[in-house]
């Protein structure tokens, strides 16, 4: 892989597969169960869907909040500090690249730890919202002892009836996680930031993404059109394999650690 990527700078695009070793499941891995994520249209258009989302999130976000970077995240941070990796574009919302020490991170799909008002654009931390939701729903656990955690910081619960949703404290508007939902566009400034990163790089490494959605695949197409090499590391087939100079079917953590070691020789 080092031979394909060259001396750098290397831009990195990561997906859910890079965080599975931290205990956060992915959406489309070979062993992942079928999932039906909530869409943006459902969230903004139906109060029952919002109640269901926030009840699940109130339980599930704590799991993500307690996760720690794995060896894959740490290896990428080390490669950045060594001057090989110029930055990471991540489709994940778990903030684990930042926790691992990566300095240049484009949070393409947002961050789970921030909440914004759809009316007045006021922003608060997810910790602050947790305090408000706990006060409104004392003792709420979702009615089950063992919840399944989803990769977007949700939990799959048996019932969410009776859960009280918190509105914006400033204007009473609808609060939404600072996360790009299915059916919602990635903010243009983040896309442009990602383009600048790959344009300035000599190669692109994709780690842990099936490249099913255009939000990530666009960067692979752009690099390939520029005639620069693309290396893909993922468990299973991806929609970018035909554009890759190298596609490795493996888990992210051991291969990224080996790559970091190879650059240190």
PDB file of C-alpha atoms in Angstrom:
ATOM      1  CA  UNK A   1       0.000   0.000   0.000  1.00  0.00           C
ATOM      2  CA  UNK A   2       2.852   2.383   0.738  1.00  0.00           C
ATOM      3  CA  UNK A   3       4.134   1.885  -2.816  1.00  0.00           C
ATOM      4  CA  UNK A   4       0.755   2.984  -4.193  1.00  0.00           C
ATOM      5  CA  UNK A   5       0.324   5.972  -1.903  1.00  0.00           C
ATOM      6  CA  UNK A   6       3.864   7.245  -2.339  1.00  0.00           C
ATOM      7  CA  UNK A   7       5.627   9.769  -0.123  1.00  0.00           C
ATOM      8  CA  UNK A   8       2.583  11.965   0.364  1.00  0.00           C
ATOM      9  CA  UNK A   9       0.870  14.129   1.098  1.00  0.00           C
ATOM     10  CA  UNK A  10      -1.962  11.593   1.321  1.00  0.00           C
ATOM     11  CA  UNK A  11      -5.577  12.603   1.901  1.00  0.00           C
ATOM     12  CA  UNK A  12      -7.708  10.074   3.780  1.00  0.00           C
ATOM     13  CA  UNK A  13     -11.429   9.386   3.497  1.00  0.00           C
ATOM     14  CA  UNK A  14     -12.889   7.293   6.313  1.00  0.00           C
ATOM     15  CA  UNK A  15     -16.220   5.599   6.896  1.00  0.00           C
ATOM     16  CA  UNK A  16     -17.901   3.566   9.601  1.00  0.00           C
ATOM     17  CA  UNK A  17     -15.526   0.621   9.155  1.00  0.00           C
ATOM     18  CA  UNK A  18     -12.683   2.555  10.756  1.00  0.00           C
ATOM     19  CA  UNK A  19     -14.674   2.836  14.014  1.00  0.00           C
ATOM     20  CA  UNK A  20     -15.978  -0.722  14.376  1.00  0.00           C
ATOM     21  CA  UNK A  21     -13.018  -1.696  16.556  1.00  0.00           C
ATOM     22  CA  UNK A  22     -14.098   1.056  18.956  1.00  0.00           C
ATOM     23  CA  UNK A  23     -17.432  -0.711  19.412  1.00  0.00           C
ATOM     24  CA  UNK A  24     -19.486   1.368  16.975  1.00  0.00           C
ATOM     25  CA  UNK A  25     -21.189  -0.864  14.374  1.00  0.00           C
ATOM     26  CA  UNK A  26     -21.262   0.044  10.704  1.00  0.00           C
ATOM     27  CA  UNK A  27     -24.219   0.294   8.349  1.00  0.00           C
ATOM     28  CA  UNK A  28     -23.142  -1.767   5.373  1.00  0.00           C
ATOM     29  CA  UNK A  29     -20.434  -4.179   6.498  1.00  0.00           C
ATOM     30  CA  UNK A  30     -20.707  -7.876   5.614  1.00  0.00           C
ATOM     31  CA  UNK A  31     -22.017  -8.741   9.082  1.00  0.00           C
ATOM     32  CA  UNK A  32     -24.228  -5.695   9.656  1.00  0.00           C
ATOM     33  CA  UNK A  33     -27.968  -6.226  10.206  1.00  0.00           C
ATOM     34  CA  UNK A  34     -30.447  -4.432   7.916  1.00  0.00           C
ATOM     35  CA  UNK A  35     -31.097  -0.865   9.092  1.00  0.00           C
ATOM     36  CA  UNK A  36     -33.582   1.825   8.112  1.00  0.00           C
ATOM     37  CA  UNK A  37     -32.116   5.149   9.252  1.00  0.00           C
ATOM     38  CA  UNK A  38     -34.479   8.048   9.788  1.00  0.00           C
ATOM     39  CA  UNK A  39     -34.571  10.487   6.890  1.00  0.00           C
ATOM     40  CA  UNK A  40     -34.404  14.266   7.096  1.00  0.00           C
ATOM     41  CA  UNK A  41     -37.935  14.495   5.732  1.00  0.00           C
ATOM     42  CA  UNK A  42     -39.272  12.231   8.480  1.00  0.00           C
ATOM     43  CA  UNK A  43     -37.462  14.186  11.190  1.00  0.00           C
ATOM     44  CA  UNK A  44     -38.647  17.645  10.172  1.00  0.00           C
ATOM     45  CA  UNK A  45     -42.122  16.597   9.067  1.00  0.00           C
ATOM     46  CA  UNK A  46     -43.410  14.356  11.852  1.00  0.00           C
ATOM     47  CA  UNK A  47     -43.357  15.054  15.602  1.00  0.00           C
ATOM     48  CA  UNK A  48     -43.748  11.332  16.346  1.00  0.00           C
ATOM     49  CA  UNK A  49     -40.626  10.533  14.359  1.00  0.00           C
ATOM     50  CA  UNK A  50     -38.724  13.263  16.232  1.00  0.00           C
ATOM     51  CA  UNK A  51     -39.879  11.879  19.577  1.00  0.00           C
ATOM     52  CA  UNK A  52     -38.755   8.408  18.517  1.00  0.00           C
ATOM     53  CA  UNK A  53     -35.398   9.730  17.347  1.00  0.00           C
ATOM     54  CA  UNK A  54     -34.619  11.720  20.488  1.00  0.00           C
ATOM     55  CA  UNK A  55     -35.694   8.867  22.773  1.00  0.00           C
ATOM     56  CA  UNK A  56     -33.339   6.503  20.953  1.00  0.00           C
ATOM     57  CA  UNK A  57     -30.572   9.074  20.834  1.00  0.00           C
ATOM     58  CA  UNK A  58     -30.954   9.846  24.538  1.00  0.00           C
ATOM     59  CA  UNK A  59     -29.945   6.268  25.277  1.00  0.00           C
ATOM     60  CA  UNK A  60     -27.575   5.604  22.368  1.00  0.00           C
ATOM     61  CA  UNK A  61     -25.436   8.730  22.425  1.00  0.00           C
ATOM     62  CA  UNK A  62     -23.977   7.802  25.810  1.00  0.00           C
ATOM     63  CA  UNK A  63     -22.409   4.714  24.270  1.00  0.00           C
ATOM     64  CA  UNK A  64     -20.673   6.772  21.586  1.00  0.00           C
ATOM     65  CA  UNK A  65     -19.701   9.361  24.194  1.00  0.00           C
ATOM     66  CA  UNK A  66     -17.785   6.659  26.088  1.00  0.00           C
ATOM     67  CA  UNK A  67     -15.988   5.115  23.104  1.00  0.00           C
ATOM     68  CA  UNK A  68     -12.283   5.616  22.561  1.00  0.00           C
ATOM     69  CA  UNK A  69     -10.109   5.780  19.439  1.00  0.00           C
ATOM     70  CA  UNK A  70      -8.823   2.439  18.211  1.00  0.00           C
ATOM     71  CA  UNK A  71      -5.464   1.608  16.658  1.00  0.00           C
ATOM     72  CA  UNK A  72      -6.685   2.655  13.206  1.00  0.00           C
ATOM     73  CA  UNK A  73      -7.549   6.157  14.382  1.00  0.00           C
ATOM     74  CA  UNK A  74      -4.236   6.409  16.237  1.00  0.00           C
ATOM     75  CA  UNK A  75      -2.246   5.213  13.221  1.00  0.00           C
ATOM     76  CA  UNK A  76      -3.801   7.874  10.981  1.00  0.00           C
ATOM     77  CA  UNK A  77      -3.043  10.555  13.563  1.00  0.00           C
ATOM     78  CA  UNK A  78       0.575   9.368  13.730  1.00  0.00           C
ATOM     79  CA  UNK A  79       0.825   9.501   9.933  1.00  0.00           C
ATOM     80  CA  UNK A  80      -0.425  13.082  10.010  1.00  0.00           C
ATOM     81  CA  UNK A  81       2.075  14.069  12.662  1.00  0.00           C
ATOM     82  CA  UNK A  82       4.795  12.419  10.537  1.00  0.00           C
ATOM     83  CA  UNK A  83       3.812  14.583   7.562  1.00  0.00           C
ATOM     84  CA  UNK A  84       2.528  11.721   5.401  1.00  0.00           C
ATOM     85  CA  UNK A  85      -1.214  12.313   5.825  1.00  0.00           C
ATOM     86  CA  UNK A  86      -2.363  15.860   5.126  1.00  0.00           C
ATOM     87  CA  UNK A  87      -5.853  15.439   6.563  1.00  0.00           C
ATOM     88  CA  UNK A  88      -8.889  13.230   7.068  1.00  0.00           C
ATOM     89  CA  UNK A  89     -12.318  13.578   5.491  1.00  0.00           C
ATOM     90  CA  UNK A  90     -14.619  11.472   7.622  1.00  0.00           C
ATOM     91  CA  UNK A  91     -18.172  10.317   7.008  1.00  0.00           C
ATOM     92  CA  UNK A  92     -18.373   9.384  10.697  1.00  0.00           C
ATOM     93  CA  UNK A  93     -19.943  11.606  13.339  1.00  0.00           C
ATOM     94  CA  UNK A  94     -18.210  10.004  16.338  1.00  0.00           C
ATOM     95  CA  UNK A  95     -15.323  12.575  16.642  1.00  0.00           C
ATOM     96  CA  UNK A  96     -12.824   9.753  17.253  1.00  0.00           C
ATOM     97  CA  UNK A  97     -10.258  11.072  14.750  1.00  0.00           C
ATOM     98  CA  UNK A  98     -10.032  14.279  16.740  1.00  0.00           C
ATOM     99  CA  UNK A  99      -9.805  12.320  19.991  1.00  0.00           C
ATOM    100  CA  UNK A 100      -6.932  10.286  18.510  1.00  0.00           C
ATOM    101  CA  UNK A 101      -4.948  13.443  17.773  1.00  0.00           C
ATOM    102  CA  UNK A 102      -5.717  14.165  14.110  1.00  0.00           C
ATOM    103  CA  UNK A 103      -5.543  17.913  13.585  1.00  0.00           C
ATOM    104  CA  UNK A 104      -7.007  18.379  10.094  1.00  0.00           C
ATOM    105  CA  UNK A 105     -10.420  16.701  10.070  1.00  0.00           C
ATOM    106  CA  UNK A 106     -13.347  17.493   7.767  1.00  0.00           C
ATOM    107  CA  UNK A 107     -16.506  16.261   9.537  1.00  0.00           C
ATOM    108  CA  UNK A 108     -18.379  15.678   6.294  1.00  0.00           C
ATOM    109  CA  UNK A 109     -21.603  14.443   7.921  1.00  0.00           C
ATOM    110  CA  UNK A 110     -21.361  16.583  11.060  1.00  0.00           C
ATOM    111  CA  UNK A 111     -20.750  15.678  14.696  1.00  0.00           C
ATOM    112  CA  UNK A 112     -22.897  13.838  17.198  1.00  0.00           C
ATOM    113  CA  UNK A 113     -21.802  16.117  20.050  1.00  0.00           C
ATOM    114  CA  UNK A 114     -23.543  19.267  18.754  1.00  0.00           C
ATOM    115  CA  UNK A 115     -27.229  20.181  18.386  1.00  0.00           C
ATOM    116  CA  UNK A 116     -28.675  23.034  16.308  1.00  0.00           C
ATOM    117  CA  UNK A 117     -32.058  24.765  16.142  1.00  0.00           C
ATOM    118  CA  UNK A 118     -33.686  24.596  12.719  1.00  0.00           C
ATOM    119  CA  UNK A 119     -35.408  27.960  13.303  1.00  0.00           C
ATOM    120  CA  UNK A 120     -32.864  30.305  14.854  1.00  0.00           C
ATOM    121  CA  UNK A 121     -29.634  28.295  14.246  1.00  0.00           C
ATOM    122  CA  UNK A 122     -28.691  28.415  17.930  1.00  0.00           C
ATOM    123  CA  UNK A 123     -26.227  25.654  18.798  1.00  0.00           C
ATOM    124  CA  UNK A 124     -25.690  23.778  22.064  1.00  0.00           C
ATOM    125  CA  UNK A 125     -23.588  20.820  23.094  1.00  0.00           C
ATOM    126  CA  UNK A 126     -25.111  17.361  23.266  1.00  0.00           C
ATOM    127  CA  UNK A 127     -24.094  17.250  26.940  1.00  0.00           C
ATOM    128  CA  UNK A 128     -26.294  20.269  27.664  1.00  0.00           C
ATOM    129  CA  UNK A 129     -29.228  18.732  25.838  1.00  0.00           C
ATOM    130  CA  UNK A 130     -28.730  15.508  27.795  1.00  0.00           C
ATOM    131  CA  UNK A 131     -29.231  17.461  31.021  1.00  0.00           C
ATOM    132  CA  UNK A 132     -32.490  18.913  29.708  1.00  0.00           C
ATOM    133  CA  UNK A 133     -33.798  15.571  28.393  1.00  0.00           C
ATOM    134  CA  UNK A 134     -32.944  13.838  31.657  1.00  0.00           C
ATOM    135  CA  UNK A 135     -34.864  16.479  33.599  1.00  0.00           C
ATOM    136  CA  UNK A 136     -37.864  16.070  31.274  1.00  0.00           C
ATOM    137  CA  UNK A 137     -37.699  12.250  31.294  1.00  0.00           C
ATOM    138  CA  UNK A 138     -36.387  11.083  34.680  1.00  0.00           C
ATOM    139  CA  UNK A 139     -35.473   7.429  34.722  1.00  0.00           C
ATOM    140  CA  UNK A 140     -36.097   6.833  31.016  1.00  0.00           C
ATOM    141  CA  UNK A 141     -34.187   3.802  29.683  1.00  0.00           C
ATOM    142  CA  UNK A 142     -36.330   2.814  26.723  1.00  0.00           C
ATOM    143  CA  UNK A 143     -38.003  -0.053  28.543  1.00  0.00           C
ATOM    144  CA  UNK A 144     -35.311  -2.608  27.750  1.00  0.00           C
ATOM    145  CA  UNK A 145     -32.171  -3.717  29.581  1.00  0.00           C
ATOM    146  CA  UNK A 146     -30.021  -4.485  26.534  1.00  0.00           C
ATOM    147  CA  UNK A 147     -30.349  -1.966  23.712  1.00  0.00           C
ATOM    148  CA  UNK A 148     -28.748  -2.274  20.307  1.00  0.00           C
ATOM    149  CA  UNK A 149     -26.550   0.694  19.472  1.00  0.00           C
ATOM    150  CA  UNK A 150     -26.698   2.095  15.946  1.00  0.00           C
ATOM    151  CA  UNK A 151     -23.764   3.862  14.221  1.00  0.00           C
ATOM    152  CA  UNK A 152     -25.417   7.308  14.250  1.00  0.00           C
ATOM    153  CA  UNK A 153     -25.439   7.440  18.081  1.00  0.00           C
ATOM    154  CA  UNK A 154     -28.970   6.045  18.306  1.00  0.00           C
ATOM    155  CA  UNK A 155     -30.268   3.003  20.125  1.00  0.00           C
ATOM    156  CA  UNK A 156     -32.931   0.620  18.903  1.00  0.00           C
ATOM    157  CA  UNK A 157     -35.622   0.649  21.582  1.00  0.00           C
ATOM    158  CA  UNK A 158     -38.781  -1.325  22.138  1.00  0.00           C
ATOM    159  CA  UNK A 159     -40.956   1.720  22.817  1.00  0.00           C
ATOM    160  CA  UNK A 160     -40.605   5.492  22.918  1.00  0.00           C
ATOM    161  CA  UNK A 161     -44.142   6.379  23.951  1.00  0.00           C
ATOM    162  CA  UNK A 162     -44.279   8.990  26.688  1.00  0.00           C
ATOM    163  CA  UNK A 163     -40.874  10.494  25.941  1.00  0.00           C
ATOM    164  CA  UNK A 164     -40.817  14.308  26.113  1.00  0.00           C
ATOM    165  CA  UNK A 165     -38.753  16.151  23.501  1.00  0.00           C
ATOM    166  CA  UNK A 166     -36.864  19.341  24.336  1.00  0.00           C
ATOM    167  CA  UNK A 167     -37.400  22.337  22.049  1.00  0.00           C
ATOM    168  CA  UNK A 168     -34.984  25.216  21.519  1.00  0.00           C
ATOM    169  CA  UNK A 169     -34.601  27.168  24.762  1.00  0.00           C
ATOM    170  CA  UNK A 170     -34.176  30.420  22.801  1.00  0.00           C
ATOM    171  CA  UNK A 171     -37.083  30.338  20.338  1.00  0.00           C
ATOM    172  CA  UNK A 172     -39.024  27.120  20.903  1.00  0.00           C
ATOM    173  CA  UNK A 173     -37.954  25.747  17.518  1.00  0.00           C
ATOM    174  CA  UNK A 174     -37.083  22.191  16.540  1.00  0.00           C
ATOM    175  CA  UNK A 175     -33.707  20.912  17.711  1.00  0.00           C
ATOM    176  CA  UNK A 176     -31.720  18.632  15.412  1.00  0.00           C
ATOM    177  CA  UNK A 177     -28.345  16.948  15.867  1.00  0.00           C
ATOM    178  CA  UNK A 178     -25.602  18.562  13.806  1.00  0.00           C
ATOM    179  CA  UNK A 179     -25.625  15.453  11.609  1.00  0.00           C
ATOM    180  CA  UNK A 180     -26.414  15.131   7.909  1.00  0.00           C
ATOM    181  CA  UNK A 181     -29.409  12.814   7.635  1.00  0.00           C
ATOM    182  CA  UNK A 182     -30.296  10.566   4.741  1.00  0.00           C
ATOM    183  CA  UNK A 183     -32.076  12.782   2.205  1.00  0.00           C
ATOM    184  CA  UNK A 184     -30.202  15.901   3.367  1.00  0.00           C
ATOM    185  CA  UNK A 185     -27.379  17.591   1.476  1.00  0.00           C
ATOM    186  CA  UNK A 186     -23.878  17.902   2.887  1.00  0.00           C
ATOM    187  CA  UNK A 187     -23.168  21.619   3.496  1.00  0.00           C
ATOM    188  CA  UNK A 188     -21.321  23.021   0.495  1.00  0.00           C
ATOM    189  CA  UNK A 189     -18.481  24.477   2.556  1.00  0.00           C
ATOM    190  CA  UNK A 190     -17.596  21.006   3.860  1.00  0.00           C
ATOM    191  CA  UNK A 191     -17.567  19.556   0.345  1.00  0.00           C
ATOM    192  CA  UNK A 192     -15.297  22.366  -0.848  1.00  0.00           C
ATOM    193  CA  UNK A 193     -12.998  21.839   2.122  1.00  0.00           C
ATOM    194  CA  UNK A 194     -12.767  18.159   1.208  1.00  0.00           C
ATOM    195  CA  UNK A 195     -12.045  19.010  -2.435  1.00  0.00           C
ATOM    196  CA  UNK A 196      -9.224  21.343  -1.377  1.00  0.00           C
ATOM    197  CA  UNK A 197      -7.717  18.563   0.707  1.00  0.00           C
ATOM    198  CA  UNK A 198      -7.742  15.968  -2.087  1.00  0.00           C
ATOM    199  CA  UNK A 199      -6.653  18.496  -4.728  1.00  0.00           C
ATOM    200  CA  UNK A 200      -3.533  19.311  -2.705  1.00  0.00           C
ATOM    201  CA  UNK A 201      -2.730  15.640  -2.061  1.00  0.00           C
ATOM    202  CA  UNK A 202      -0.709  13.250  -4.200  1.00  0.00           C
ATOM    203  CA  UNK A 203      -2.911  10.235  -3.379  1.00  0.00           C
ATOM    204  CA  UNK A 204      -6.131   9.239  -1.600  1.00  0.00           C
ATOM    205  CA  UNK A 205      -6.557   6.472   0.958  1.00  0.00           C
ATOM    206  CA  UNK A 206     -10.104   5.274   1.640  1.00  0.00           C
ATOM    207  CA  UNK A 207     -10.509   3.403   4.925  1.00  0.00           C
ATOM    208  CA  UNK A 208     -13.671   1.661   6.101  1.00  0.00           C
ATOM    209  CA  UNK A 209     -16.177   2.974   3.558  1.00  0.00           C
ATOM    210  CA  UNK A 210     -18.258   1.032   1.048  1.00  0.00           C
ATOM    211  CA  UNK A 211     -18.565   4.298  -0.934  1.00  0.00           C
ATOM    212  CA  UNK A 212     -22.252   3.584  -1.402  1.00  0.00           C
ATOM    213  CA  UNK A 213     -23.301   7.209  -1.034  1.00  0.00           C
ATOM    214  CA  UNK A 214     -22.150  10.030  -3.291  1.00  0.00           C
ATOM    215  CA  UNK A 215     -21.042  12.221  -0.373  1.00  0.00           C
ATOM    216  CA  UNK A 216     -17.852  10.174  -0.060  1.00  0.00           C
ATOM    217  CA  UNK A 217     -17.564   8.638  -3.525  1.00  0.00           C
ATOM    218  CA  UNK A 218     -17.260  12.085  -5.138  1.00  0.00           C
ATOM    219  CA  UNK A 219     -13.755  12.463  -3.689  1.00  0.00           C
ATOM    220  CA  UNK A 220     -12.637   9.129  -5.136  1.00  0.00           C
ATOM    221  CA  UNK A 221     -13.951  10.126  -8.565  1.00  0.00           C
ATOM    222  CA  UNK A 222     -12.217  13.512  -8.379  1.00  0.00           C
ATOM    223  CA  UNK A 223      -8.838  12.022  -7.468  1.00  0.00           C
ATOM    224  CA  UNK A 224      -9.129   9.352 -10.170  1.00  0.00           C
ATOM    225  CA  UNK A 225     -10.002  11.999 -12.775  1.00  0.00           C
ATOM    226  CA  UNK A 226      -6.842  13.866 -11.780  1.00  0.00           C
ATOM    227  CA  UNK A 227      -4.806  10.750 -12.532  1.00  0.00           C
ATOM    228  CA  UNK A 228      -3.678  10.312  -8.940  1.00  0.00           C
ATOM    229  CA  UNK A 229      -3.692   6.917  -7.181  1.00  0.00           C
ATOM    230  CA  UNK A 230      -6.506   5.720  -4.936  1.00  0.00           C
ATOM    231  CA  UNK A 231      -6.031   2.920  -2.387  1.00  0.00           C
ATOM    232  CA  UNK A 232      -9.137   1.427  -0.757  1.00  0.00           C
ATOM    233  CA  UNK A 233      -9.121  -0.506   2.512  1.00  0.00           C
ATOM    234  CA  UNK A 234     -12.489  -2.005   3.434  1.00  0.00           C
ATOM    235  CA  UNK A 235     -14.142  -5.237   4.461  1.00  0.00           C
ATOM    236  CA  UNK A 236     -15.996  -6.241   1.322  1.00  0.00           C
ATOM    237  CA  UNK A 237     -16.614  -4.726  -2.114  1.00  0.00           C
ATOM    238  CA  UNK A 238     -16.936  -0.958  -2.567  1.00  0.00           C
ATOM    239  CA  UNK A 239     -18.430   1.155  -5.344  1.00  0.00           C
ATOM    240  CA  UNK A 240     -15.033   2.714  -5.917  1.00  0.00           C
ATOM    241  CA  UNK A 241     -13.045  -0.463  -6.525  1.00  0.00           C
ATOM    242  CA  UNK A 242     -12.980   0.060 -10.296  1.00  0.00           C
ATOM    243  CA  UNK A 243     -11.228   3.404  -9.777  1.00  0.00           C
ATOM    244  CA  UNK A 244      -8.675   2.117  -7.292  1.00  0.00           C
ATOM    245  CA  UNK A 245      -5.044   1.297  -7.982  1.00  0.00           C
ATOM    246  CA  UNK A 246      -5.263  -1.022  -4.983  1.00  0.00           C
ATOM    247  CA  UNK A 247      -8.246  -2.479  -3.086  1.00  0.00           C
ATOM    248  CA  UNK A 248      -7.573  -4.377   0.131  1.00  0.00           C
ATOM    249  CA  UNK A 249     -10.356  -6.497   1.659  1.00  0.00           C
ATOM    250  CA  UNK A 250      -9.466  -6.381   5.359  1.00  0.00           C
ATOM    251  CA  UNK A 251     -10.173  -4.696   8.670  1.00  0.00           C
ATOM    252  CA  UNK A 252      -8.862  -1.175   9.119  1.00  0.00           C
ATOM    253  CA  UNK A 253      -6.981  -1.252  12.411  1.00  0.00           C
ATOM    254  CA  UNK A 254      -4.257  -3.842  11.662  1.00  0.00           C
ATOM    255  CA  UNK A 255      -3.620  -2.612   8.125  1.00  0.00           C
ATOM    256  CA  UNK A 256      -3.423   1.049   9.138  1.00  0.00           C
ATOM    257  CA  UNK A 257      -1.049   0.161  11.966  1.00  0.00           C
ATOM    258  CA  UNK A 258       1.133  -1.772   9.520  1.00  0.00           C
ATOM    259  CA  UNK A 259       1.035   1.180   7.129  1.00  0.00           C
ATOM    260  CA  UNK A 260       2.146   3.601   9.850  1.00  0.00           C
ATOM    261  CA  UNK A 261       4.991   1.242  10.736  1.00  0.00           C
ATOM    262  CA  UNK A 262       6.029   0.988   7.079  1.00  0.00           C
ATOM    263  CA  UNK A 263       6.356   4.765   6.820  1.00  0.00           C
ATOM    264  CA  UNK A 264       8.526   4.836   9.937  1.00  0.00           C
ATOM    265  CA  UNK A 265      11.182   2.578   8.422  1.00  0.00           C
TER     266      UNK A 265
END
